[in-house]
Amino acid sequence: MLPDIGEGIVECEVVTWHVAEGDTVEEDQTIVDVMTDKALVEITASEPGRIVRFHYAQGENARVHTPLYAYVPDEEAEAESAESTESGVTAPERKQAQPEYLSENRQEGDGKSDNRSGQDGRHGESRPRIPATPAVRRLLREHQLDIQAIAGSGRNGRVLKEDVLAYLKQSETRETDVTPDDAHKVGAAAETDKAAAEACAVASDVVSDEVRSSRLEAKAVPLKGVAAVMARRMVQASTQIPHFHYGDELDITDLLALRARLKVRAEQQGIRLTLMPFIMKAMALAVIEEPILNARLSEDESEILYQGACNIGMAVDSASGLMVPNVKGVERLSILEIAREVGRLTEAARSGRVAPADLKGGTLSISNIGALGGTYAAPIINQPEVAIVALGRTQRLPRFDGEGNVCARDIMTITWAGDHRIIDGGTIARFSNLWKHYLEHPDEMLLSLS
């Protein structure tokens, strides 16, 4: 059954089946990826068994609480196999004798009945179950390893991540021990590959004109998943919210120097320290002085709802579309804690596997468009928030110092968009000036940290 994923989602797109009909699967093994309106979600096996049938093909929309796939648990598969052997009836014959059993139960939505139907007679040998976490089993699948081949060092023989990594390291060591005969074979293979490459080069010259002429093709691609939600929400926000924009520039020369000094220490803890944690922390401190930037308008537009935590979102250009995961409670976190969350959310968003909880509850948003290029942008507010800032590209530009001398400074342009229903120009200017002051004088920002 497709479980209730929450957020009021009633259907999901089936993106990728990771197994085939007839495959034997382990508990917690990833069966299928489904795309909701907000993120890619993994559906895993609840118990060991054998996949019998898929009820949806890739690209189709599956509704919540309807059968997603049929499977036979290990115990039942073994019992039915033994029964068919004793009676002299093979599993394919049994399937032909009950042709409507699976479809009848699919219409009724009885997932357990599905599990007992449609056998194709294939099953794996019974093996003792070796304990391991889903993450370890995923690592084993990625490297196409059999868990039986790895000695578990955990309690009750549990296979740990360290066991898998040690096994992979030993395998690499064995592969590097090449005998003279092996070296001769490798050399011959290299000559063969070189000849094949030359032949491909000649062939590519012949078809290059044909390839160039076929780079563009007319086609219609359905708008669905995250892209469809983004399209709908952008239209809704741009038409319902009266946007106004406020631009400025930040001198982040001193901030870059501070980050450079702290970067090594962060790397020692396995954290990649960018400018984003400083930008978020300064924003949370400025919110304390101007809390209306952290508010939202009620649905009937009769109240301003001030939020009790500063959850700052960051727009991420993922493969499946624009996502805005947010760091929760930035006002309570240290710079390193924010950096760790930024790294986690960025990686999750780019892989399309953001948890629904990371996508909801945002109170302010940042669009770091300057990381890709561009100096200015006019961002659209992430409703129901009331403000968003776009960060431009950092440039080394000439500026006058206090004594009138020209010097090189690192300048970042920023553009705010505010909801003019509850924010006026003076409010966002005061907020932006305080935020700017913290970023241009990071030593003073330290004095404001609680």
Tab-separated table of C-alpha atoms in Angstrom:
chain	number	residue	atom	x	y	z
A	1	MET	CA	0.000	0.000	0.000
A	2	LEU	CA	1.182	3.538	-0.694
A	3	PRO	CA	1.361	5.020	2.844
A	4	ASP	CA	-0.005	8.386	3.893
A	5	ILE	CA	2.987	10.685	3.357
A	6	GLY	CA	1.322	13.622	5.108
A	7	GLU	CA	1.027	17.283	4.097
A	8	GLY	CA	-2.429	16.504	2.640
A	9	ILE	CA	-0.847	14.674	-0.311
A	10	VAL	CA	-3.329	12.362	-2.052
A	11	GLU	CA	-1.192	11.059	-4.927
A	12	CYS	CA	2.452	10.701	-5.941
A	13	GLU	CA	4.308	10.088	-9.173
A	14	VAL	CA	6.157	6.774	-9.413
A	15	VAL	CA	9.666	7.846	-10.376
A	16	THR	CA	11.890	4.741	-10.195
A	17	TRP	CA	11.375	1.082	-9.384
A	18	HIS	CA	14.600	-0.196	-7.807
A	19	VAL	CA	13.582	-3.863	-8.129
A	20	ALA	CA	11.907	-6.030	-10.754
A	21	GLU	CA	8.957	-8.370	-10.547
A	22	GLY	CA	10.213	-11.694	-9.193
A	23	ASP	CA	13.121	-10.162	-7.249
A	24	THR	CA	13.778	-11.194	-3.654
A	25	VAL	CA	14.059	-8.200	-1.322
A	26	GLU	CA	15.348	-7.662	2.208
A	27	GLU	CA	13.692	-5.755	5.011
A	28	ASP	CA	14.219	-1.969	4.673
A	29	GLN	CA	15.443	-2.333	1.082
A	30	THR	CA	14.371	0.534	-1.158
A	31	ILE	CA	11.602	-0.646	-3.473
A	32	VAL	CA	10.495	2.515	-5.249
A	33	ASP	CA	10.997	6.283	-5.305
A	34	VAL	CA	7.843	8.391	-5.490
A	35	MET	CA	7.712	12.132	-6.100
A	36	THR	CA	5.297	14.171	-4.003
A	37	ASP	CA	4.477	17.822	-4.511
A	38	LYS	CA	7.525	18.705	-2.415
A	39	ALA	CA	10.172	15.979	-2.408
A	40	LEU	CA	11.336	12.552	-3.494
A	41	VAL	CA	10.309	9.858	-0.991
A	42	GLU	CA	11.730	6.344	-0.661
A	43	ILE	CA	9.291	3.475	-0.079
A	44	THR	CA	11.083	0.541	1.564
A	45	ALA	CA	10.163	-3.096	2.150
A	46	SER	CA	8.501	-3.713	5.509
A	47	GLU	CA	9.739	-7.330	5.621
A	48	PRO	CA	11.763	-9.802	3.520
A	49	GLY	CA	9.927	-11.324	0.591
A	50	ARG	CA	9.571	-11.648	-3.176
A	51	ILE	CA	8.052	-9.015	-5.460
A	52	VAL	CA	5.124	-10.409	-7.432
A	53	ARG	CA	3.619	-7.497	-9.314
A	54	PHE	CA	3.734	-3.735	-9.739
A	55	HIS	CA	0.380	-1.955	-9.803
A	56	TYR	CA	1.840	1.223	-11.319
A	57	ALA	CA	4.412	1.800	-14.031
A	58	GLN	CA	7.119	4.444	-13.849
A	59	GLY	CA	5.651	7.854	-14.622
A	60	GLU	CA	2.138	6.968	-13.445
A	61	ASN	CA	0.448	8.644	-10.484
A	62	ALA	CA	-0.293	6.403	-7.504
A	63	ARG	CA	-3.000	7.364	-5.025
A	64	VAL	CA	-2.450	7.150	-1.276
A	65	HIS	CA	-3.933	4.022	0.422
A	66	THR	CA	-4.100	2.041	-2.844
A	67	PRO	CA	-1.951	-1.054	-3.578
A	68	LEU	CA	1.470	-0.022	-4.873
A	69	TYR	CA	2.990	-3.475	-5.406
A	70	ALA	CA	2.285	-7.078	-4.432
A	71	TYR	CA	4.803	-9.292	-2.653
A	72	VAL	CA	5.016	-12.647	-0.898
A	73	PRO	CA	6.720	-12.759	2.520
A	74	ASP	CA	9.627	-15.218	2.817
A	75	GLU	CA	7.776	-17.659	5.074
A	76	GLU	CA	4.723	-17.876	2.813
A	77	ALA	CA	6.827	-18.232	-0.337
A	78	GLU	CA	8.718	-21.162	1.171
A	79	ALA	CA	5.547	-22.840	2.431
A	80	GLU	CA	3.719	-22.525	-0.880
A	81	SER	CA	6.783	-23.754	-2.775
A	82	ALA	CA	6.944	-26.866	-0.604
A	83	GLU	CA	3.204	-27.462	-1.025
A	84	SER	CA	3.399	-27.166	-4.818
A	85	THR	CA	6.335	-29.598	-4.932
A	86	GLU	CA	4.473	-32.237	-2.894
A	87	SER	CA	1.315	-32.009	-4.996
A	88	GLY	CA	3.211	-32.022	-8.303
A	89	VAL	CA	1.764	-28.653	-9.351
A	90	THR	CA	4.263	-25.987	-10.364
A	91	ALA	CA	3.896	-22.360	-9.374
A	92	PRO	CA	3.153	-21.163	-12.937
A	93	GLU	CA	0.312	-23.700	-13.128
A	94	ARG	CA	-1.003	-22.471	-9.763
A	95	LYS	CA	-0.922	-18.903	-11.098
A	96	GLN	CA	-2.904	-19.909	-14.197
A	97	ALA	CA	-5.434	-21.649	-12.001
A	98	GLN	CA	-6.127	-18.438	-10.079
A	99	PRO	CA	-5.952	-15.712	-12.771
A	100	GLU	CA	-8.323	-13.242	-11.111
A	101	TYR	CA	-7.117	-13.518	-7.533
A	102	LEU	CA	-4.620	-10.652	-7.723
A	103	SER	CA	-6.751	-8.259	-9.774
A	104	GLU	CA	-9.789	-8.920	-7.587
A	105	ASN	CA	-7.876	-8.010	-4.437
A	106	ARG	CA	-6.288	-4.990	-6.111
A	107	GLN	CA	-9.724	-3.536	-6.704
A	108	GLU	CA	-10.672	-4.192	-3.094
A	109	GLY	CA	-7.407	-2.608	-1.886
A	110	ASP	CA	-6.551	-5.568	0.362
A	111	GLY	CA	-2.752	-5.354	0.475
A	112	LYS	CA	-2.370	-8.554	2.512
A	113	SER	CA	-4.358	-10.634	0.016
A	114	ASP	CA	-2.118	-9.235	-2.735
A	115	ASN	CA	0.843	-10.658	-0.885
A	116	ARG	CA	-0.490	-14.211	-1.184
A	117	SER	CA	-1.172	-14.192	-4.927
A	118	GLY	CA	0.551	-14.258	-8.277
A	119	GLN	CA	3.578	-16.413	-7.446
A	120	ASP	CA	5.934	-17.215	-10.276
A	121	GLY	CA	7.620	-20.077	-8.448
A	122	ARG	CA	11.007	-18.399	-7.915
A	123	HIS	CA	12.416	-17.836	-4.480
A	124	GLY	CA	15.807	-17.584	-2.820
A	125	GLU	CA	17.228	-20.184	-0.490
A	126	SER	CA	16.484	-19.710	3.188
A	127	ARG	CA	19.399	-17.941	4.880
A	128	PRO	CA	19.853	-16.729	8.445
A	129	ARG	CA	19.024	-13.030	8.655
A	130	ILE	CA	22.048	-10.885	9.415
A	131	PRO	CA	21.144	-7.672	11.267
A	132	ALA	CA	22.093	-4.342	9.645
A	133	THR	CA	20.651	-0.847	9.462
A	134	PRO	CA	18.894	0.439	6.292
A	135	ALA	CA	21.855	2.752	5.606
A	136	VAL	CA	24.281	-0.181	5.672
A	137	ARG	CA	22.016	-2.242	3.388
A	138	ARG	CA	21.856	0.693	0.972
A	139	LEU	CA	25.670	0.868	0.977
A	140	LEU	CA	25.822	-2.860	0.218
A	141	ARG	CA	23.423	-2.448	-2.713
A	142	GLU	CA	25.378	0.485	-4.110
A	143	HIS	CA	28.553	-1.643	-4.217
A	144	GLN	CA	26.691	-4.841	-5.211
A	145	LEU	CA	27.941	-6.735	-2.164
A	146	ASP	CA	26.420	-9.792	-0.480
A	147	ILE	CA	25.962	-9.229	3.239
A	148	GLN	CA	26.798	-12.900	3.810
A	149	ALA	CA	30.376	-12.249	2.635
A	150	ILE	CA	31.062	-9.636	5.309
A	151	ALA	CA	31.893	-10.490	8.913
A	152	GLY	CA	29.828	-8.305	11.240
A	153	SER	CA	31.630	-6.828	14.236
A	154	GLY	CA	28.498	-5.534	15.953
A	155	ARG	CA	26.315	-7.160	18.544
A	156	ASN	CA	24.768	-10.470	17.432
A	157	GLY	CA	26.859	-10.327	14.256
A	158	ARG	CA	25.394	-6.997	13.119
A	159	VAL	CA	27.169	-5.656	10.038
A	160	LEU	CA	28.290	-2.067	10.614
A	161	LYS	CA	29.229	0.614	8.123
A	162	GLU	CA	32.862	0.234	9.215
A	163	ASP	CA	32.734	-3.473	8.312
A	164	VAL	CA	31.562	-2.680	4.784
A	165	LEU	CA	34.195	0.030	4.283
A	166	ALA	CA	36.943	-2.291	5.561
A	167	TYR	CA	35.770	-5.015	3.163
A	168	LEU	CA	35.847	-2.558	0.249
A	169	LYS	CA	39.349	-1.442	1.203
A	170	GLN	CA	40.579	-5.040	1.276
A	171	SER	CA	38.990	-5.646	-2.133
A	172	GLU	CA	40.788	-2.631	-3.590
A	173	THR	CA	44.088	-3.902	-2.170
A	174	ARG	CA	43.586	-7.292	-3.804
A	175	GLU	CA	42.755	-5.663	-7.131
A	176	THR	CA	46.008	-3.659	-7.105
A	177	ASP	CA	48.132	-6.835	-6.709
A	178	VAL	CA	48.698	-7.483	-10.441
A	179	THR	CA	50.849	-10.440	-11.611
A	180	PRO	CA	53.133	-10.195	-14.713
A	181	ASP	CA	50.616	-12.246	-16.703
A	182	ASP	CA	47.857	-9.904	-15.584
A	183	ALA	CA	49.973	-6.905	-16.590
A	184	HIS	CA	50.451	-8.394	-20.063
A	185	LYS	CA	46.698	-8.873	-20.372
A	186	VAL	CA	46.063	-5.302	-19.223
A	187	GLY	CA	48.517	-3.998	-21.803
A	188	ALA	CA	46.834	-5.975	-24.573
A	189	ALA	CA	43.450	-4.698	-23.445
A	190	ALA	CA	44.771	-1.144	-23.510
A	191	GLU	CA	45.931	-1.583	-27.123
A	192	THR	CA	42.507	-2.947	-28.035
A	193	ASP	CA	40.801	-0.003	-26.318
A	194	LYS	CA	43.072	2.434	-28.185
A	195	ALA	CA	42.151	0.890	-31.540
A	196	ALA	CA	38.478	0.982	-30.630
A	197	ALA	CA	38.772	4.648	-29.625
A	198	GLU	CA	40.363	5.517	-32.989
A	199	ALA	CA	37.571	3.702	-34.813
A	200	CYS	CA	34.975	5.610	-32.760
A	201	ALA	CA	36.687	8.902	-33.590
A	202	VAL	CA	36.430	8.178	-37.320
A	203	ALA	CA	32.788	7.176	-36.935
A	204	SER	CA	32.025	10.319	-34.930
A	205	ASP	CA	33.338	12.513	-37.754
A	206	VAL	CA	30.929	10.802	-40.135
A	207	VAL	CA	27.851	11.254	-37.921
A	208	SER	CA	28.752	14.647	-36.425
A	209	ASP	CA	26.624	16.556	-38.908
A	210	GLU	CA	23.693	14.263	-38.212
A	211	VAL	CA	24.115	14.676	-34.432
A	212	ARG	CA	24.270	18.468	-34.694
A	213	SER	CA	21.078	18.530	-36.712
A	214	SER	CA	19.227	16.415	-34.114
A	215	ARG	CA	20.144	18.299	-30.946
A	216	LEU	CA	16.770	20.045	-30.890
A	217	GLU	CA	13.474	18.238	-31.068
A	218	ALA	CA	9.886	19.322	-30.684
A	219	LYS	CA	8.214	17.558	-27.764
A	220	ALA	CA	5.702	18.060	-24.948
A	221	VAL	CA	6.831	17.239	-21.398
A	222	PRO	CA	4.213	16.944	-18.618
A	223	LEU	CA	4.615	19.498	-15.842
A	224	LYS	CA	4.380	17.527	-12.606
A	225	GLY	CA	5.991	16.899	-9.238
A	226	VAL	CA	8.083	19.670	-7.719
A	227	ALA	CA	8.128	21.650	-10.977
A	228	ALA	CA	4.317	21.750	-11.099
A	229	VAL	CA	4.102	22.899	-7.484
A	230	MET	CA	6.705	25.598	-8.102
A	231	ALA	CA	4.767	26.897	-11.103
A	232	ARG	CA	1.505	27.000	-9.170
A	233	ARG	CA	2.999	28.671	-6.071
A	234	MET	CA	4.958	31.272	-8.034
A	235	VAL	CA	1.810	32.390	-9.845
A	236	GLN	CA	-0.087	32.464	-6.551
A	237	ALA	CA	2.596	34.486	-4.739
A	238	SER	CA	3.227	36.969	-7.544
A	239	THR	CA	-0.481	37.693	-8.048
A	240	GLN	CA	-1.647	37.739	-4.401
A	241	ILE	CA	1.294	39.545	-2.758
A	242	PRO	CA	2.050	43.198	-3.596
A	243	HIS	CA	5.850	42.984	-3.892
A	244	PHE	CA	8.223	45.876	-3.415
A	245	HIS	CA	11.992	45.682	-3.736
A	246	TYR	CA	14.894	47.223	-1.859
A	247	GLY	CA	18.495	46.966	-3.024
A	248	ASP	CA	21.846	47.611	-1.354
A	249	GLU	CA	25.430	46.358	-1.344
A	250	LEU	CA	27.469	44.736	1.424
A	251	ASP	CA	31.197	45.107	2.018
A	252	ILE	CA	32.058	41.576	3.160
A	253	THR	CA	35.861	41.913	3.070
A	254	ASP	CA	36.234	41.433	6.832
A	255	LEU	CA	33.664	38.614	6.871
A	256	LEU	CA	35.600	36.699	4.214
A	257	ALA	CA	38.774	37.096	6.259
A	258	LEU	CA	37.011	35.763	9.377
A	259	ARG	CA	35.636	32.797	7.463
A	260	ALA	CA	39.105	31.990	6.132
A	261	ARG	CA	40.464	31.879	9.692
A	262	LEU	CA	37.656	29.631	10.954
A	263	LYS	CA	37.485	27.382	7.894
A	264	VAL	CA	40.301	25.043	9.006
A	265	ARG	CA	38.746	24.492	12.412
A	266	ALA	CA	35.379	23.707	10.825
A	267	GLU	CA	36.974	21.218	8.423
A	268	GLN	CA	38.537	19.412	11.389
A	269	GLN	CA	34.970	18.711	12.540
A	270	GLY	CA	33.906	17.608	9.060
A	271	ILE	CA	31.948	20.812	8.364
A	272	ARG	CA	32.177	22.924	5.224
A	273	LEU	CA	32.029	26.564	6.310
A	274	THR	CA	30.560	28.939	3.722
A	275	LEU	CA	29.209	32.469	4.060
A	276	MET	CA	25.626	31.198	4.387
A	277	PRO	CA	25.776	30.396	8.154
A	278	PHE	CA	27.035	33.933	8.912
A	279	ILE	CA	24.353	35.450	6.686
A	280	MET	CA	21.637	33.412	8.395
A	281	LYS	CA	22.886	34.177	11.903
A	282	ALA	CA	23.048	37.920	11.214
A	283	MET	CA	19.523	37.751	9.814
A	284	ALA	CA	18.203	36.019	12.948
A	285	LEU	CA	19.830	38.688	15.140
A	286	ALA	CA	18.237	41.450	13.069
A	287	VAL	CA	14.842	39.742	13.376
A	288	ILE	CA	14.993	40.255	17.146
A	289	GLU	CA	14.922	44.029	16.509
A	290	GLU	CA	12.399	43.891	13.638
A	291	PRO	CA	10.236	40.797	14.350
A	292	ILE	CA	7.634	41.671	11.726
A	293	LEU	CA	10.072	40.332	9.108
A	294	ASN	CA	9.558	36.975	10.820
A	295	ALA	CA	5.747	37.180	10.774
A	296	ARG	CA	3.023	36.171	8.356
A	297	LEU	CA	-0.482	37.302	7.495
A	298	SER	CA	-3.434	35.152	8.562
A	299	GLU	CA	-5.449	33.480	5.806
A	300	ASP	CA	-8.354	35.922	6.208
A	301	GLU	CA	-5.844	38.831	6.354
A	302	SER	CA	-7.239	39.964	9.693
A	303	GLU	CA	-4.169	39.276	11.865
A	304	ILE	CA	-0.387	39.470	11.777
A	305	LEU	CA	0.989	36.198	13.142
A	306	TYR	CA	4.429	36.598	14.741
A	307	GLN	CA	6.470	33.385	14.739
A	308	GLY	CA	8.291	32.064	17.805
A	309	ALA	CA	11.361	30.783	15.915
A	310	CYS	CA	13.442	32.079	13.033
A	311	ASN	CA	13.433	29.290	10.429
A	312	ILE	CA	15.469	30.534	7.488
A	313	GLY	CA	15.026	28.842	4.128
A	314	MET	CA	17.479	28.714	1.258
A	315	ALA	CA	16.462	28.192	-2.346
A	316	VAL	CA	18.254	25.187	-3.872
A	317	ASP	CA	18.347	24.434	-7.599
A	318	SER	CA	17.778	20.668	-7.485
A	319	ALA	CA	17.453	18.174	-10.328
A	320	SER	CA	13.706	17.888	-9.697
A	321	GLY	CA	13.078	21.647	-9.442
A	322	LEU	CA	13.315	24.540	-7.008
A	323	MET	CA	13.241	23.544	-3.327
A	324	VAL	CA	13.426	25.776	-0.237
A	325	PRO	CA	14.412	23.692	2.817
A	326	ASN	CA	14.879	25.710	5.998
A	327	VAL	CA	17.187	25.665	9.010
A	328	LYS	CA	15.053	25.546	12.153
A	329	GLY	CA	15.664	27.886	15.112
A	330	VAL	CA	18.626	29.799	13.682
A	331	GLU	CA	18.513	32.238	16.605
A	332	ARG	CA	19.432	29.365	18.969
A	333	LEU	CA	22.180	27.747	16.871
A	334	SER	CA	25.907	28.396	16.705
A	335	ILE	CA	27.656	29.199	13.419
A	336	LEU	CA	28.985	25.639	13.161
A	337	GLU	CA	25.579	24.133	13.933
A	338	ILE	CA	24.018	26.250	11.193
A	339	ALA	CA	26.800	25.230	8.788
A	340	ARG	CA	26.156	21.552	9.505
A	341	GLU	CA	22.445	21.984	8.791
A	342	VAL	CA	23.128	23.972	5.616
A	343	GLY	CA	25.346	21.159	4.341
A	344	ARG	CA	22.804	18.485	5.181
A	345	LEU	CA	19.874	20.296	3.592
A	346	THR	CA	21.819	21.250	0.459
A	347	GLU	CA	22.889	17.662	-0.151
A	348	ALA	CA	19.370	16.379	0.491
A	349	ALA	CA	17.783	18.963	-1.830
A	350	ARG	CA	20.186	18.316	-4.701
A	351	SER	CA	19.479	14.603	-4.493
A	352	GLY	CA	15.729	15.313	-4.299
A	353	ARG	CA	15.367	13.562	-0.937
A	354	VAL	CA	14.396	16.372	1.428
A	355	ALA	CA	12.244	15.313	4.365
A	356	PRO	CA	8.814	17.011	4.370
A	357	ALA	CA	9.564	18.494	7.820
A	358	ASP	CA	12.562	20.357	6.359
A	359	LEU	CA	10.354	22.055	3.770
A	360	LYS	CA	7.660	23.445	6.042
A	361	GLY	CA	7.638	26.096	8.761
A	362	GLY	CA	9.952	28.598	7.048
A	363	THR	CA	9.758	32.254	8.151
A	364	LEU	CA	12.358	33.984	5.905
A	365	SER	CA	14.122	32.908	2.721
A	366	ILE	CA	17.437	33.470	0.954
A	367	SER	CA	18.094	33.040	-2.765
A	368	ASN	CA	21.827	32.692	-3.397
A	369	ILE	CA	21.544	33.342	-7.125
A	370	GLY	CA	25.008	34.918	-7.123
A	371	ALA	CA	26.563	31.475	-6.728
A	372	LEU	CA	25.535	30.817	-10.338
A	373	GLY	CA	26.132	34.351	-11.613
A	374	GLY	CA	24.384	37.664	-11.835
A	375	THR	CA	24.503	40.805	-9.742
A	376	TYR	CA	20.861	41.708	-9.174
A	377	ALA	CA	17.604	39.749	-9.035
A	378	ALA	CA	13.955	40.424	-8.172
A	379	PRO	CA	12.975	37.400	-6.050
A	380	ILE	CA	9.397	36.237	-5.492
A	381	ILE	CA	8.317	35.794	-1.870
A	382	ASN	CA	7.891	32.227	-0.637
A	383	GLN	CA	4.301	32.447	0.611
A	384	PRO	CA	3.191	32.636	3.464
A	385	GLU	CA	6.468	34.349	4.385
A	386	VAL	CA	6.648	38.137	4.030
A	387	ALA	CA	10.221	38.700	2.793
A	388	ILE	CA	13.037	37.154	0.778
A	389	VAL	CA	16.521	38.357	-0.123
A	390	ALA	CA	18.535	37.582	-3.260
A	391	LEU	CA	22.317	37.528	-2.884
A	392	GLY	CA	24.292	38.676	-5.914
A	393	ARG	CA	27.767	37.695	-7.043
A	394	THR	CA	30.637	38.878	-4.844
A	395	GLN	CA	32.995	41.177	-6.776
A	396	ARG	CA	36.361	42.743	-5.996
A	397	LEU	CA	35.692	46.453	-6.633
A	398	PRO	CA	37.407	49.793	-5.938
A	399	ARG	CA	35.949	51.802	-3.065
A	400	PHE	CA	37.000	54.877	-1.047
A	401	ASP	CA	38.156	54.327	2.521
A	402	GLY	CA	37.575	56.750	5.423
A	403	GLU	CA	40.513	58.900	4.359
A	404	GLY	CA	39.454	59.183	0.726
A	405	ASN	CA	41.955	56.660	-0.611
A	406	VAL	CA	40.925	54.108	-3.229
A	407	CYS	CA	41.176	50.494	-2.047
A	408	ALA	CA	39.964	47.083	-3.221
A	409	ARG	CA	36.988	45.660	-1.347
A	410	ASP	CA	34.801	42.535	-1.680
A	411	ILE	CA	31.288	43.744	-2.522
A	412	MET	CA	28.099	41.671	-2.567
A	413	THR	CA	24.884	43.140	-3.960
A	414	ILE	CA	21.585	42.204	-2.311
A	415	THR	CA	17.941	42.706	-3.278
A	416	TRP	CA	15.060	42.357	-0.828
A	417	ALA	CA	11.440	41.651	-1.760
A	418	GLY	CA	8.827	42.511	0.869
A	419	ASP	CA	5.089	42.005	1.274
A	420	HIS	CA	3.755	45.572	1.114
A	421	ARG	CA	0.561	44.568	2.926
A	422	ILE	CA	2.368	44.503	6.278
A	423	ILE	CA	5.915	45.781	5.576
A	424	ASP	CA	6.774	49.297	4.473
A	425	GLY	CA	9.993	50.660	3.003
A	426	GLY	CA	11.250	52.100	6.285
A	427	THR	CA	10.870	48.783	8.106
A	428	ILE	CA	12.799	46.754	5.581
A	429	ALA	CA	15.469	49.479	5.316
A	430	ARG	CA	16.058	49.442	9.087
A	431	PHE	CA	16.117	45.648	9.135
A	432	SER	CA	18.506	45.442	6.178
A	433	ASN	CA	20.824	48.088	7.651
A	434	LEU	CA	21.157	46.156	10.919
A	435	TRP	CA	21.718	42.896	9.074
A	436	LYS	CA	24.285	44.655	6.885
A	437	HIS	CA	26.055	46.090	9.946
A	438	TYR	CA	26.468	42.639	11.476
A	439	LEU	CA	27.941	41.247	8.238
A	440	GLU	CA	30.284	44.168	7.651
A	441	HIS	CA	31.437	44.140	11.293
A	442	PRO	CA	31.418	40.439	12.265
A	443	ASP	CA	33.255	41.187	15.515
A	444	GLU	CA	30.251	43.222	16.685
A	445	MET	CA	27.949	40.366	15.676
A	446	LEU	CA	29.798	38.204	18.210
A	447	LEU	CA	28.802	40.603	20.994
A	448	SER	CA	25.121	40.030	20.178
A	449	LEU	CA	25.303	36.237	20.281
A	450	SER	CA	23.487	34.743	23.271
